């Protein structure tokens, strides 16, 4: 494990991929350690259930290992991972469409303690909590394609070029999608907040 | 829309806003942006050991992938459909036709021969067989009509307009002149001019023996042509 930790800092993704292609599983373990959180955060924000998110994250890395020969070095390894994750999340959303609303509501309730505001004023603190909950719910109610781009751009703060690579579109197309998704998010949030954000 | 686009481009991207944007819109966008940034994710409990076990597990389970069941199912469906088609296909297509020959124009022969032991009656269908030949009755068959496409042959006289009296009189005079040389010709070769039994006038060959020669000279003469002798 010490060797792997050392490799995290010294080897690039491309070098690790070459080693992993050659059958060196320890190199792939380094890649897993390096990008596990990124993939997990994206998957969790998309499906909002911890157990399922961990399963999906694991599936993403298993599939990536199986298809490592198909990976082209022109794209970032993280972009490729996120594309696999996006496809898996979309497949899961299609298969579990009926249960998704209930799961999202449960997830929003369970996440409330983590998104508590640090404001000292109790009223402001309450308003922050309301807004946070409304944004979480609005994010969950967005279409999967809109939620996906909001998560990548505004939650994970990925550059537009990476988002365009994941989505398979141009940078302009990614910006346009982000614009529409943000507008939908704002409308939903305002509707949940009663038409006004008192902050 | 234009305002929100500008808010998107500046507030969400962390750039200063241009003047003219309403403070309310700006405040909403900033609040939503801050809420999105503060969205938390629970810690991932996934470890390398989990990945290793998953890789080993999937590699051992690989033969039982659902894709193969899908292929098997589709193959089974195709086989069932093919067998159904074979059962439902009429036997006339399989067996050789008895009446007529396939491909012959105007003849369609259809026969269904049951297998041995089956009580299905024999069915025959014939088309374009002559109706009179099929029935042996005392009633005389109706006269067969000629096909309309056949060319109707009619004598030339029908095609000509009817002659009036003046024309007939004008034609009688040359006819009288024609009769005189014909009678004159009877003298040297009477036998040759006589028409053969069963022959028509148009096919007559008149053999004329010219006087003063040892052998005859055959001349084909059409109907109505004058036979004249020189000298």
Short mmCIF file of C-alpha atoms in Angstrom, two decimals:
data_model
loop_
_atom_site.label_atom_id
_atom_site.label_comp_id
_atom_site.label_asym_id
_atom_site.label_seq_id
_atom_site.Cartn_x
_atom_site.Cartn_y
_atom_site.Cartn_z
CA UNK A 1 0.00 0.00 0.00
CA UNK A 2 2.93 2.29 0.68
CA UNK A 3 4.16 1.72 -2.82
CA UNK A 4 0.75 2.67 -4.15
CA UNK A 5 0.62 5.85 -2.10
CA UNK A 6 4.02 6.80 -3.37
CA UNK A 7 2.93 6.18 -6.92
CA UNK A 8 -0.11 8.44 -6.54
CA UNK A 9 2.16 11.42 -6.36
CA UNK A 10 4.78 10.49 -8.94
CA UNK A 11 3.18 8.79 -11.86
CA UNK A 12 0.79 10.33 -14.30
CA UNK A 13 -2.50 8.72 -15.24
CA UNK A 14 -1.18 7.86 -18.69
CA UNK A 15 1.80 5.98 -17.23
CA UNK A 16 -0.41 4.10 -14.82
CA UNK A 17 -2.79 3.19 -17.60
CA UNK A 18 0.08 1.78 -19.64
CA UNK A 19 1.20 -0.31 -16.71
CA UNK A 20 -2.33 -1.47 -15.98
CA UNK A 21 -2.76 -2.49 -19.61
CA UNK A 22 0.32 -4.63 -19.22
CA UNK A 23 -1.35 -6.54 -16.40
CA UNK A 24 -0.04 -4.59 -13.41
CA UNK A 25 -3.07 -4.44 -11.15
CA UNK A 26 -1.26 -2.34 -8.55
CA UNK A 27 -1.08 0.49 -11.08
CA UNK A 28 -4.82 0.27 -11.52
CA UNK A 29 -5.23 0.36 -7.76
CA UNK A 30 -3.35 3.66 -7.75
CA UNK A 31 -5.73 5.02 -10.36
CA UNK A 32 -8.63 3.85 -8.26
CA UNK A 33 -7.33 5.59 -5.16
CA UNK A 34 -6.69 8.74 -7.08
CA UNK A 35 -10.08 9.12 -8.77
CA UNK A 36 -12.43 7.19 -6.53
CA UNK A 37 -13.75 10.32 -4.79
CA UNK A 38 -14.40 12.16 -8.04
CA UNK A 39 -16.44 9.32 -9.49
CA UNK A 40 -18.25 8.66 -6.23
CA UNK A 41 -19.22 12.33 -5.79
CA UNK A 42 -20.64 12.49 -9.28
CA UNK A 43 -22.54 9.22 -8.92
CA UNK A 44 -23.87 10.16 -5.51
CA UNK A 45 -25.18 13.52 -6.69
CA UNK A 46 -26.91 11.77 -9.54
CA UNK A 47 -28.58 8.89 -7.67
CA UNK A 48 -28.53 10.24 -4.06
CA UNK A 49 -28.19 6.92 -2.32
CA UNK A 50 -24.97 5.96 -0.63
CA UNK A 51 -25.06 2.20 -1.07
CA UNK A 52 -26.06 2.41 -4.69
CA UNK A 53 -23.45 5.09 -5.29
CA UNK A 54 -20.70 2.89 -3.92
CA UNK A 55 -21.87 -0.04 -5.99
CA UNK A 56 -21.98 2.09 -9.10
CA UNK A 57 -18.55 3.55 -8.40
CA UNK A 58 -17.15 0.07 -8.09
CA UNK A 59 -18.86 -0.94 -11.31
CA UNK A 60 -17.36 2.06 -13.07
CA UNK A 61 -13.83 0.97 -12.17
CA UNK A 62 -14.49 -2.66 -13.01
CA UNK A 63 -15.79 -1.71 -16.43
CA UNK A 64 -12.92 0.66 -16.99
CA UNK A 65 -10.46 -2.10 -16.20
CA UNK A 66 -12.19 -4.48 -18.60
CA UNK A 67 -12.21 -1.93 -21.39
CA UNK A 68 -8.83 -0.40 -20.73
CA UNK A 69 -7.70 -1.32 -24.23
CA UNK A 70 -10.41 0.91 -25.66
CA UNK A 71 -9.27 3.95 -23.74
CA UNK A 72 -7.61 6.52 -25.98
CA UNK A 73 -4.86 8.61 -24.57
CA UNK A 74 -6.17 11.79 -26.21
CA UNK A 75 -8.86 12.17 -23.54
CA UNK A 76 -8.28 12.52 -19.84
CA UNK A 77 -8.60 9.36 -17.85
CA UNK A 78 -11.00 11.13 -15.46
CA UNK A 79 -13.15 12.22 -18.37
CA UNK A 80 -13.34 8.65 -19.57
CA UNK A 81 -14.26 7.45 -16.09
CA UNK A 82 -17.00 10.06 -15.81
CA UNK A 83 -18.38 9.07 -19.16
CA UNK A 84 -18.66 5.47 -18.01
CA UNK A 85 -20.25 6.68 -14.80
CA UNK A 86 -22.72 8.82 -16.72
CA UNK A 87 -23.78 5.88 -18.84
CA UNK A 88 -24.18 3.62 -15.84
CA UNK A 89 -26.23 6.20 -13.96
CA UNK A 90 -28.46 6.68 -16.99
CA UNK A 91 -28.98 2.93 -17.25
CA UNK A 92 -29.83 2.72 -13.59
CA UNK A 93 -32.23 5.66 -13.82
CA UNK A 94 -34.05 3.97 -16.65
CA UNK A 95 -34.37 0.68 -14.79
CA UNK A 96 -35.35 2.20 -11.44
CA UNK A 97 -37.42 5.12 -12.57
CA UNK A 98 -40.36 4.36 -10.29
CA UNK A 99 -38.44 4.23 -7.06
CA UNK A 100 -36.30 7.26 -7.70
CA UNK A 101 -38.62 9.91 -6.24
CA UNK A 102 -38.91 8.15 -2.90
CA UNK A 103 -35.19 7.53 -2.71
CA UNK A 104 -34.39 11.14 -3.51
CA UNK A 105 -36.71 12.39 -0.77
CA UNK A 106 -35.11 10.04 1.74
CA UNK A 107 -31.67 11.11 0.62
CA UNK A 108 -32.52 14.77 0.99
CA UNK A 109 -33.70 14.22 4.55
CA UNK A 110 -30.60 12.27 5.44
CA UNK A 111 -28.32 14.92 3.94
CA UNK A 112 -29.74 17.82 5.89
CA UNK A 113 -27.31 17.50 8.77
CA UNK A 114 -24.35 17.72 6.41
CA UNK A 115 -25.47 20.90 4.71
CA UNK A 116 -26.08 22.95 7.82
CA UNK A 117 -25.11 26.57 7.49
CA UNK A 118 -22.40 28.11 9.62
CA UNK A 119 -24.29 31.36 10.07
CA UNK A 120 -24.61 32.53 13.67
CA UNK A 121 -27.99 34.22 13.27
CA UNK A 122 -30.68 31.60 13.95
CA UNK A 123 -33.09 33.12 11.41
CA UNK A 124 -30.43 33.30 8.73
CA UNK A 125 -29.34 29.83 9.64
CA UNK A 126 -32.86 28.56 9.20
CA UNK A 127 -33.17 30.30 5.86
CA UNK A 128 -29.91 28.79 4.70
CA UNK A 129 -31.17 25.38 5.64
CA UNK A 130 -34.41 25.98 3.76
CA UNK A 131 -32.55 27.12 0.69
CA UNK A 132 -30.15 24.22 0.87
CA UNK A 133 -32.98 21.75 1.12
CA UNK A 134 -34.86 23.45 -1.73
CA UNK A 135 -31.79 23.36 -3.97
CA UNK A 136 -31.23 19.70 -3.16
CA UNK A 137 -34.81 18.86 -3.97
CA UNK A 138 -34.81 20.97 -7.11
CA UNK A 139 -31.60 19.27 -8.21
CA UNK A 140 -33.23 15.90 -7.66
CA UNK A 141 -36.28 16.94 -9.67
CA UNK A 142 -34.28 18.06 -12.68
CA UNK A 143 -34.06 15.87 -15.74
CA UNK A 144 -31.07 13.53 -15.54
CA UNK A 145 -29.29 15.36 -18.35
CA UNK A 146 -29.76 18.71 -16.62
CA UNK A 147 -28.75 17.36 -13.23
CA UNK A 148 -25.68 15.80 -14.75
CA UNK A 149 -24.32 19.05 -16.11
CA UNK A 150 -25.16 21.00 -12.96
CA UNK A 151 -23.29 18.43 -10.88
CA UNK A 152 -20.28 18.47 -13.14
CA UNK A 153 -20.09 22.23 -13.54
CA UNK A 154 -21.47 23.75 -10.36
CA UNK A 155 -20.86 21.04 -7.78
CA UNK A 156 -17.66 19.44 -9.00
CA UNK A 157 -16.52 22.56 -10.88
CA UNK A 158 -15.12 20.73 -13.86
CA UNK A 159 -13.95 22.81 -16.82
CA UNK A 160 -16.30 23.05 -19.78
CA UNK A 161 -13.86 21.20 -21.99
CA UNK A 162 -13.98 18.15 -19.73
CA UNK A 163 -17.75 18.34 -19.54
CA UNK A 164 -17.95 18.51 -23.31
CA UNK A 165 -15.72 15.43 -23.53
CA UNK A 166 -17.90 13.52 -21.08
CA UNK A 167 -21.13 14.48 -22.81
CA UNK A 168 -19.70 14.08 -26.29
CA UNK A 169 -20.57 17.62 -27.41
CA UNK A 170 -18.83 20.91 -28.10
CA UNK A 171 -17.87 23.42 -25.45
CA UNK A 172 -20.58 25.74 -26.71
CA UNK A 173 -23.10 22.96 -26.48
CA UNK A 174 -22.05 22.23 -22.92
CA UNK A 175 -22.46 25.90 -22.00
CA UNK A 176 -25.89 26.02 -23.54
CA UNK A 177 -26.94 22.94 -21.66
CA UNK A 178 -25.61 24.45 -18.44
CA UNK A 179 -27.60 27.62 -19.06
CA UNK A 180 -30.84 25.73 -19.56
CA UNK A 181 -30.20 23.49 -16.57
CA UNK A 182 -29.47 26.44 -14.32
CA UNK A 183 -32.64 28.20 -15.41
CA UNK A 184 -34.67 25.08 -14.67
CA UNK A 185 -32.93 24.75 -11.31
CA UNK A 186 -33.68 28.36 -10.43
CA UNK A 187 -37.35 28.03 -11.33
CA UNK A 188 -37.74 24.86 -9.30
CA UNK A 189 -35.88 26.31 -6.32
CA UNK A 190 -37.97 29.45 -6.33
CA UNK A 191 -41.14 27.40 -6.53
CA UNK A 192 -40.04 25.36 -3.52
CA UNK A 193 -39.07 28.52 -1.62
CA UNK A 194 -42.42 30.18 -2.27
CA UNK A 195 -41.15 32.51 -4.98
CA UNK A 196 -38.59 34.38 -2.88
CA UNK A 197 -35.17 33.69 -1.41
CA UNK A 198 -34.75 35.78 1.75
CA UNK A 199 -31.01 35.93 1.98
CA UNK B 1 -34.00 35.47 -20.61
CA UNK B 2 -31.26 37.83 -21.57
CA UNK B 3 -30.89 38.92 -17.96
CA UNK B 4 -30.66 35.39 -16.70
CA UNK B 5 -28.15 34.51 -19.39
CA UNK B 6 -25.97 37.35 -18.19
CA UNK B 7 -26.40 36.21 -14.61
CA UNK B 8 -25.42 32.73 -15.69
CA UNK B 9 -22.35 33.95 -17.44
CA UNK B 10 -21.18 36.09 -14.56
CA UNK B 11 -22.61 34.99 -11.24
CA UNK B 12 -22.27 31.29 -11.84
CA UNK B 13 -18.85 31.71 -13.33
CA UNK B 14 -17.70 34.05 -10.54
CA UNK B 15 -17.30 37.13 -12.72
CA UNK B 16 -18.51 40.66 -11.98
CA UNK B 17 -21.96 41.55 -13.23
CA UNK B 18 -22.64 44.25 -15.72
CA UNK B 19 -24.87 47.12 -14.55
CA UNK B 20 -28.56 46.81 -15.29
CA UNK B 21 -29.17 43.42 -13.78
CA UNK B 22 -31.81 43.55 -11.11
CA UNK B 23 -30.51 43.02 -7.57
CA UNK B 24 -33.20 40.44 -6.93
CA UNK B 25 -32.07 38.26 -9.82
CA UNK B 26 -28.48 38.63 -8.78
CA UNK B 27 -29.24 37.68 -5.21
CA UNK B 28 -31.17 34.59 -6.25
CA UNK B 29 -28.42 33.42 -8.55
CA UNK B 30 -25.73 33.96 -5.95
CA UNK B 31 -27.72 32.14 -3.29
CA UNK B 32 -28.35 29.15 -5.54
CA UNK B 33 -24.74 29.10 -6.57
CA UNK B 34 -23.61 29.11 -2.95
CA UNK B 35 -26.04 26.34 -2.09
CA UNK B 36 -24.72 24.22 -4.92
CA UNK B 37 -21.17 24.71 -3.78
CA UNK B 38 -22.02 23.66 -0.28
CA UNK B 39 -23.69 20.45 -1.38
CA UNK B 40 -21.93 17.75 0.55
CA UNK B 41 -21.33 14.16 -0.31
CA UNK B 42 -20.97 11.42 2.32
CA UNK B 43 -17.60 9.77 2.51
CA UNK B 44 -16.99 6.93 0.14
CA UNK B 45 -16.48 3.65 1.98
CA UNK B 46 -15.22 1.86 -1.08
CA UNK B 47 -11.75 0.37 -0.66
CA UNK B 48 -9.20 -1.25 -2.93
CA UNK B 49 -10.09 -4.64 -1.50
CA UNK B 50 -13.66 -4.20 -2.66
CA UNK B 51 -12.46 -3.44 -6.16
CA UNK B 52 -10.14 -6.43 -6.16
CA UNK B 53 -12.92 -8.76 -5.03
CA UNK B 54 -15.29 -7.27 -7.56
CA UNK B 55 -12.81 -7.81 -10.40
CA UNK B 56 -12.26 -11.41 -9.36
CA UNK B 57 -15.96 -11.97 -8.91
CA UNK B 58 -16.93 -10.58 -12.28
CA UNK B 59 -14.20 -12.49 -14.09
CA UNK B 60 -15.45 -15.74 -12.57
CA UNK B 61 -19.08 -14.87 -13.35
CA UNK B 62 -18.41 -13.77 -16.90
CA UNK B 63 -19.83 -16.86 -18.68
CA UNK B 64 -23.27 -16.17 -17.21
CA UNK B 65 -23.68 -12.73 -18.72
CA UNK B 66 -27.26 -11.76 -19.54
CA UNK B 67 -26.26 -10.89 -23.07
CA UNK B 68 -25.87 -14.55 -23.88
CA UNK B 69 -29.35 -15.24 -22.56
CA UNK B 70 -30.57 -12.55 -24.88
CA UNK B 71 -28.90 -14.19 -27.85
CA UNK B 72 -30.26 -17.57 -26.81
CA UNK B 73 -33.74 -16.15 -26.50
CA UNK B 74 -33.62 -14.50 -29.88
CA UNK B 75 -32.31 -17.69 -31.48
CA UNK B 76 -35.10 -19.68 -29.89
CA UNK B 77 -37.64 -17.18 -31.15
CA UNK B 78 -36.32 -17.45 -34.68
CA UNK B 79 -36.48 -21.24 -34.52
CA UNK B 80 -40.09 -21.17 -33.30
CA UNK B 81 -41.06 -18.72 -36.02
CA UNK B 82 -39.41 -20.86 -38.69
CA UNK B 83 -41.21 -23.99 -37.50
CA UNK B 84 -44.54 -22.14 -37.47
CA UNK B 85 -43.96 -20.97 -41.01
CA UNK B 86 -43.12 -24.47 -42.11
CA UNK B 87 -46.37 -25.80 -40.61
CA UNK B 88 -48.54 -23.05 -42.03
CA UNK B 89 -47.03 -23.17 -45.51
CA UNK B 90 -49.51 -24.70 -48.07
CA UNK B 91 -48.48 -28.05 -49.48
CA UNK B 92 -49.24 -27.00 -53.05
CA UNK B 93 -46.07 -25.02 -52.96
CA UNK B 94 -44.11 -28.07 -52.00
CA UNK B 95 -45.59 -30.76 -54.18
CA UNK B 96 -45.30 -30.86 -57.92
CA UNK B 97 -48.39 -29.77 -59.86
CA UNK B 98 -50.31 -32.54 -61.58
CA UNK B 99 -52.33 -30.71 -64.20
CA UNK B 100 -50.64 -28.36 -66.50
CA UNK B 101 -47.12 -27.28 -66.15
CA UNK B 102 -45.84 -24.48 -64.06
CA UNK B 103 -44.73 -21.56 -66.09
CA UNK B 104 -46.90 -22.41 -69.07
CA UNK B 105 -48.92 -19.36 -70.04
CA UNK B 106 -52.63 -19.55 -69.46
CA UNK B 107 -52.49 -22.68 -67.37
CA UNK B 108 -52.84 -22.74 -63.64
CA UNK B 109 -52.85 -26.12 -62.06
CA UNK B 110 -53.44 -26.63 -58.38
CA UNK B 111 -53.73 -29.91 -56.65
CA UNK B 112 -53.63 -30.86 -53.05
CA UNK B 113 -52.84 -34.47 -52.53
CA UNK B 114 -53.52 -35.65 -49.00
CA UNK B 115 -51.19 -38.00 -47.31
CA UNK B 116 -52.09 -41.57 -46.88
CA UNK B 117 -54.83 -42.10 -44.35
CA UNK B 118 -56.06 -38.55 -44.46
CA UNK B 119 -59.70 -37.91 -45.35
CA UNK B 120 -59.12 -34.68 -47.14
CA UNK B 121 -60.78 -34.71 -50.58
CA UNK B 122 -58.72 -34.17 -53.62
CA UNK B 123 -58.97 -30.67 -54.91
CA UNK B 124 -58.18 -29.76 -58.44
CA UNK B 125 -58.42 -26.47 -60.15
CA UNK B 126 -57.92 -26.00 -63.83
CA UNK B 127 -57.96 -22.86 -65.82
CA UNK B 128 -57.97 -22.27 -69.56
CA UNK B 129 -58.87 -25.76 -70.58
CA UNK B 130 -61.20 -25.71 -73.61
CA UNK B 131 -64.77 -25.93 -72.31
CA UNK B 132 -66.20 -27.94 -75.21
CA UNK B 133 -63.53 -30.59 -75.05
CA UNK B 134 -64.11 -31.23 -71.40
CA UNK B 135 -67.80 -32.11 -71.83
CA UNK B 136 -68.99 -34.99 -73.94
CA UNK B 137 -72.60 -34.08 -74.64
CA UNK B 138 -74.88 -34.21 -77.63
CA UNK B 139 -75.42 -30.55 -77.64
CA UNK B 140 -73.37 -28.88 -80.26
CA UNK B 141 -70.87 -26.48 -78.84
CA UNK B 142 -71.20 -22.88 -79.53
CA UNK B 143 -69.03 -21.67 -82.37
CA UNK B 144 -65.78 -20.45 -81.08
CA UNK B 145 -65.12 -16.86 -81.54
CA UNK B 146 -61.97 -15.73 -83.06
CA UNK B 147 -59.81 -13.64 -81.00
CA UNK B 148 -60.27 -10.02 -81.77
CA UNK B 149 -56.65 -9.45 -82.16
CA UNK B 150 -56.50 -11.65 -85.19
CA UNK B 151 -56.25 -9.80 -88.49
CA UNK B 152 -59.42 -10.00 -90.47
CA UNK B 153 -58.82 -10.87 -94.11
CA UNK B 154 -61.34 -9.50 -96.48
CA UNK B 155 -61.39 -9.34 -100.33
CA UNK B 156 -60.14 -6.27 -102.03
CA UNK B 157 -63.51 -5.61 -103.60
CA UNK B 158 -64.94 -4.80 -100.20
CA UNK B 159 -62.48 -2.10 -99.69
CA UNK B 160 -63.33 -0.38 -102.88
CA UNK B 161 -66.29 2.00 -103.10
CA UNK B 162 -69.42 0.74 -104.92
CA UNK B 163 -69.38 1.43 -108.59
CA UNK B 164 -71.99 3.65 -110.14
CA UNK B 165 -73.69 3.09 -113.45
CA UNK B 166 -71.45 5.33 -115.50
CA UNK B 167 -68.38 3.59 -114.31
CA UNK B 168 -69.83 0.20 -115.07
CA UNK B 169 -70.67 1.26 -118.60
CA UNK B 170 -67.19 2.63 -119.07
CA UNK B 171 -65.70 -0.64 -117.95
CA UNK B 172 -67.84 -2.77 -120.18
CA UNK B 173 -66.27 -1.39 -123.31
CA UNK B 174 -62.68 -2.48 -122.56
CA UNK B 175 -64.04 -5.81 -121.39
CA UNK B 176 -65.56 -6.35 -124.80
CA UNK B 177 -62.23 -5.53 -126.40
CA UNK B 178 -60.54 -7.97 -124.09
CA UNK B 179 -62.89 -10.77 -125.06
CA UNK B 180 -62.00 -10.59 -128.69
CA UNK B 181 -58.26 -11.36 -128.39
CA UNK B 182 -59.07 -14.10 -125.97
CA UNK B 183 -61.19 -15.78 -128.51
CA UNK B 184 -58.45 -15.24 -130.98
CA UNK B 185 -56.08 -17.03 -128.74
CA UNK B 186 -58.23 -20.12 -128.56
CA UNK B 187 -57.21 -21.03 -132.05
CA UNK B 188 -53.55 -21.97 -131.58
CA UNK B 189 -53.68 -23.56 -128.15
CA UNK B 190 -57.08 -24.52 -127.02
CA UNK B 191 -56.00 -27.18 -124.55
CA UNK B 192 -53.56 -24.99 -122.77
CA UNK B 193 -56.08 -22.28 -122.08
CA UNK B 194 -58.57 -24.63 -120.50
CA UNK B 195 -58.43 -24.30 -116.73
CA UNK B 196 -57.33 -27.25 -114.70
CA UNK B 197 -59.85 -28.92 -112.47
CA UNK B 198 -59.92 -27.40 -109.00
CA UNK B 199 -57.72 -24.52 -109.83
CA UNK B 200 -58.80 -20.94 -109.53
CA UNK B 201 -58.59 -18.33 -112.17
CA UNK B 202 -55.95 -16.35 -110.48
CA UNK B 203 -53.57 -19.30 -110.43
CA UNK B 204 -53.91 -20.09 -114.13
CA UNK B 205 -50.79 -20.62 -116.13
CA UNK B 206 -51.48 -20.09 -119.71
CA UNK B 207 -49.15 -21.91 -122.05
CA UNK B 208 -49.09 -20.28 -125.35
CA UNK B 209 -47.37 -21.79 -128.30
CA UNK B 210 -46.27 -19.11 -130.55
CA UNK B 211 -46.86 -19.91 -134.14
CA UNK B 212 -43.82 -20.51 -136.27
CA UNK B 213 -41.74 -22.05 -133.47
CA UNK B 214 -41.00 -25.68 -132.69
CA UNK B 215 -41.37 -25.45 -128.97
CA UNK B 216 -43.83 -23.72 -126.82
CA UNK B 217 -43.10 -20.69 -124.73
CA UNK B 218 -44.64 -20.63 -121.33
CA UNK B 219 -45.93 -17.34 -120.16
CA UNK B 220 -47.51 -16.76 -116.81
CA UNK B 221 -50.57 -14.68 -117.22
CA UNK B 222 -52.63 -13.30 -114.41
CA UNK B 223 -56.37 -13.10 -114.27
CA UNK B 224 -57.82 -10.57 -116.61
CA UNK B 225 -54.65 -10.01 -118.52
CA UNK B 226 -54.80 -10.07 -122.24
CA UNK B 227 -52.86 -12.70 -124.11
CA UNK B 228 -51.87 -11.32 -127.40
CA UNK B 229 -49.81 -12.80 -130.10
CA UNK B 230 -47.50 -11.05 -132.20
CA UNK B 231 -47.51 -11.80 -135.93
#
